[in-house]
Amino acid sequence: MAEAEAQAAEEETGTHVDVAVVGAGISGLTAAYRLKEAGRAPEVFEADGDVGGRMRARQEDGWIVEQGTETLASHGYPSTWRLIKDVGLDRDGGVLKVGSLAGVWRDGKAHAGSGHWVGTLTGAGLSLGGRMAMTGMLGGLLPSLGKVSTRRPGESPLGLRTVAEFVDGKHPDLHDYLLQPAASTGWAWDTRRSCVAPLVATMVATRGLHGWRTYRDGMDSLARKVAERLTVHTGRAVQEVTESPGGGVRLVFADGRVVTAREVVLAVPAPVARKLYPSAPAEELPFLDATSYSRMIRVTLQVDRPLAVRQSRGTKKVYALLIPEKEDGYLAGLTFEHFKAANRAPRGRGLVSMLSAERATDELMDRPDEEVVEKLLGRATRYVPELREALIASHVHRFPYAAPEATPDALRLQGAFLDRPVRAVEFAGDWVFQRPTSEAAVQAGELAAERILSRRRSPAAAQGPVPTVQA
């Protein structure tokens, strides 16, 4: 009798939805959009107060302050561009070309052209010996390039070698001034832990850093456009997800409310998914447990002038400064957002971001904002001496889950995870493909939607009616 009364009380506050998507980052929003497009009725539940996840931005007194480091490529981002066109963001200048370059710091200045054809002329920070070694390395890679998969990088001829192992025994510049800063500045990777295959796969797919784009109105522009077409509930933190024996999935929220759904997409970082879904099938656990994340702090500074880093003459302004660990070890990079897109700051002003290296992240992740700004600013003035006197305001963004690390263990287990049976609880996020890019996140959202839709097409996976609330 008591159990029946408890279930009746739960039913009074319970809600049933068709598909519940947990997480309103670009991966979860993509999954929901593709499901709705196919005739399903998804609803998105987001713990934070707004959509976008790691791709968040806000307007502030004429500045567009972005939390992350997002750009998108004109090549190698087919799923993202398809979504952009579907929601009309490609019209009316919604996506802008990035006219400036990335550069590597060496010998007291920035050397422009990292990952760009300009680098073949400038050297992009490599010594003569380093350039010759890079040519040899690229020649050795050529037979493998067509076999490097962006979806299953661990199954490529590059295998499970880490970035450091890949260049071990080669000219030190290949690690110190090419691959290490490329992996660290954007993805916060430790080259001794992360595999080279996802990095190479991304470089091949995007053709380096040539032809990159940015969203005119901030990095969350696509997320906001997609969310406008969906039912999204913000401020709704999920506490636990469980499959019901009779079919369907039960979601318990932090405020005690209960939602049941025919299917669920967990579009959250793997460690969060593991915590929310403790009863995940045994064959899914090894990959979930092996997927680790790098961490990063990004501090964005509003400044009273469009500052620039010292660099070689005759090249375009550097908007992304890659700072090798060998040169610093505390600061991983600087970005000059006003060179990436002129509208990031009011006319005559500037917007500069500081990216922490692993040592600084470990030291400062739990420290007060003021201390974080002061410590990173103390290093950044080495590269931009006027930065402190030009400072107007600062914004600290902490990322405990900055990027999936793509360790050998994770890549080894990824294939089995991708080939697992379709179930009522699916997953989405860049970690699914072990590639820290928004394209990987969008692709993972599409895959989650495809897998859920296949349940309706497969008699073996057909589901019966789902009661309003499962006990």
Phi, psi and omega in degrees: 000315180297321179295320179294320178294320179296319180292322179297319178295323179293321181297331180294331182253356183279156179225143177247136175232163180290295177232126176260124177253120182262110181115121182253035165285181185295332179290312179295320179294323177297314179302314181295320181297314181291326176294316178297320178301328181272004176101001177276173183237074181284153170229138185255135179240121184237130181292323181283176183275359182208169181269166175121333181060234179286350178256071181245150177209160175212150177274134180213102176055039178094351174264149169252104185266113181260141181281320185256201186236039190285131160224167177227153185261151176285341175238150175081006179236051186296320181291322178294315180294325176298317179293319177303314181290324180299324182261003174079018182284346179281349180270156175059035174069029181291339178236129184249151174280136175274113185271344182268180190238166168266153180211158181251137179277127175199141177056040173081012178201167178272138177251108188286157172109012179301128178068015185229155180300334177301330180297336176291338179268320185271339186088342177048040176092354179274143173288172178302317177296323178295321178295318179296320179293323178296318177301316178295321179296316180295321177298320178291334180280335188311314181297338183265342191301320181289350182253003180273115184265136175283339181268326180231066187299330182290346181265009180276168177300341178289343175065216185252024178290140175285168178301315181296319180294325182298324182254009179299131181087352178265178180306132185301334179300330182298324175275307193289326185238006178235288188282321181297310177295326178297318181284326186279315186295313184275323189245358181058033182277147166264119187294346177276347181251329189260146185279150182282334187302314178297325179294313179294318180301319180291317179298319180293314183296321184267356183061044180074215181255029179268135176075034180278155184231167174217157179280129185303316187260022178110159189292345178265011182303314181294317179301317181293320179297317179293317182298330179300336184262007185232166170269111184237129177249112177266163182068026181240093183273123177278138181256324181202146178234130178222141173280142179266141181304326182275003182110151181090178185225142180248129178245126175253129183262161183299333179272007178093348180288156183235137174232137172249153182213154175294317176218162180225142169247120175267097182259064183223164177305150184306315179297327177290317178300318180299321180288319182288333187237068185294339181265022178304145180304148186302325183287347177271340188293319183304315180290318177301316182288331182279344183280104179256166185232144167279162178239157179203153170242133175239125179246120180258131185244123170277126184234159189273008178203157180281082184293158179219157177273151175295132181211170179296146180286155173088006177237161178297158181300141177277125176262336178235114178261116176270122183251109181299148176302325180297333182270337186215285180091354178243322177248128183268338181179167174229143172236139180251091190297332181290342173271334176291316178208128187298333184278004180288342180218153176300158181304131180084356179248181181214168179219118184235137177243143177249133181246128183282145168276171188302318181298317178292321179299313180299323182285324193250353188306322183253013181271160180298153181306317183300320180291320179300312181299314184296316183294315181288324178296325178300327176278321186295332180293345174296326184264330178225088187303331184275001190299316184294314183289337181272353187294132175253311182205159181227155180221124182258128178237123180254136181235093176293337175237074184287312184200140173298136189280343181054056178285163177304320179298317181294315180294325179296327184266349187297317183303314179297324179293317179295332183267006182293161177297152176288137181224177182289338177249117180246171185232151175213153181145159181299337180295336180301322179257005176054040181221110188283070178223157177293332176297317177298323178295316179296316179299320179293324175296318177297317180297317179299318178296316179300318181294319178294318179296329180292339178296326178286330183277339184261119178302326182294337183255004183300142182248145175276185179300144180253123178295162184302316180223131175260137179285000000 
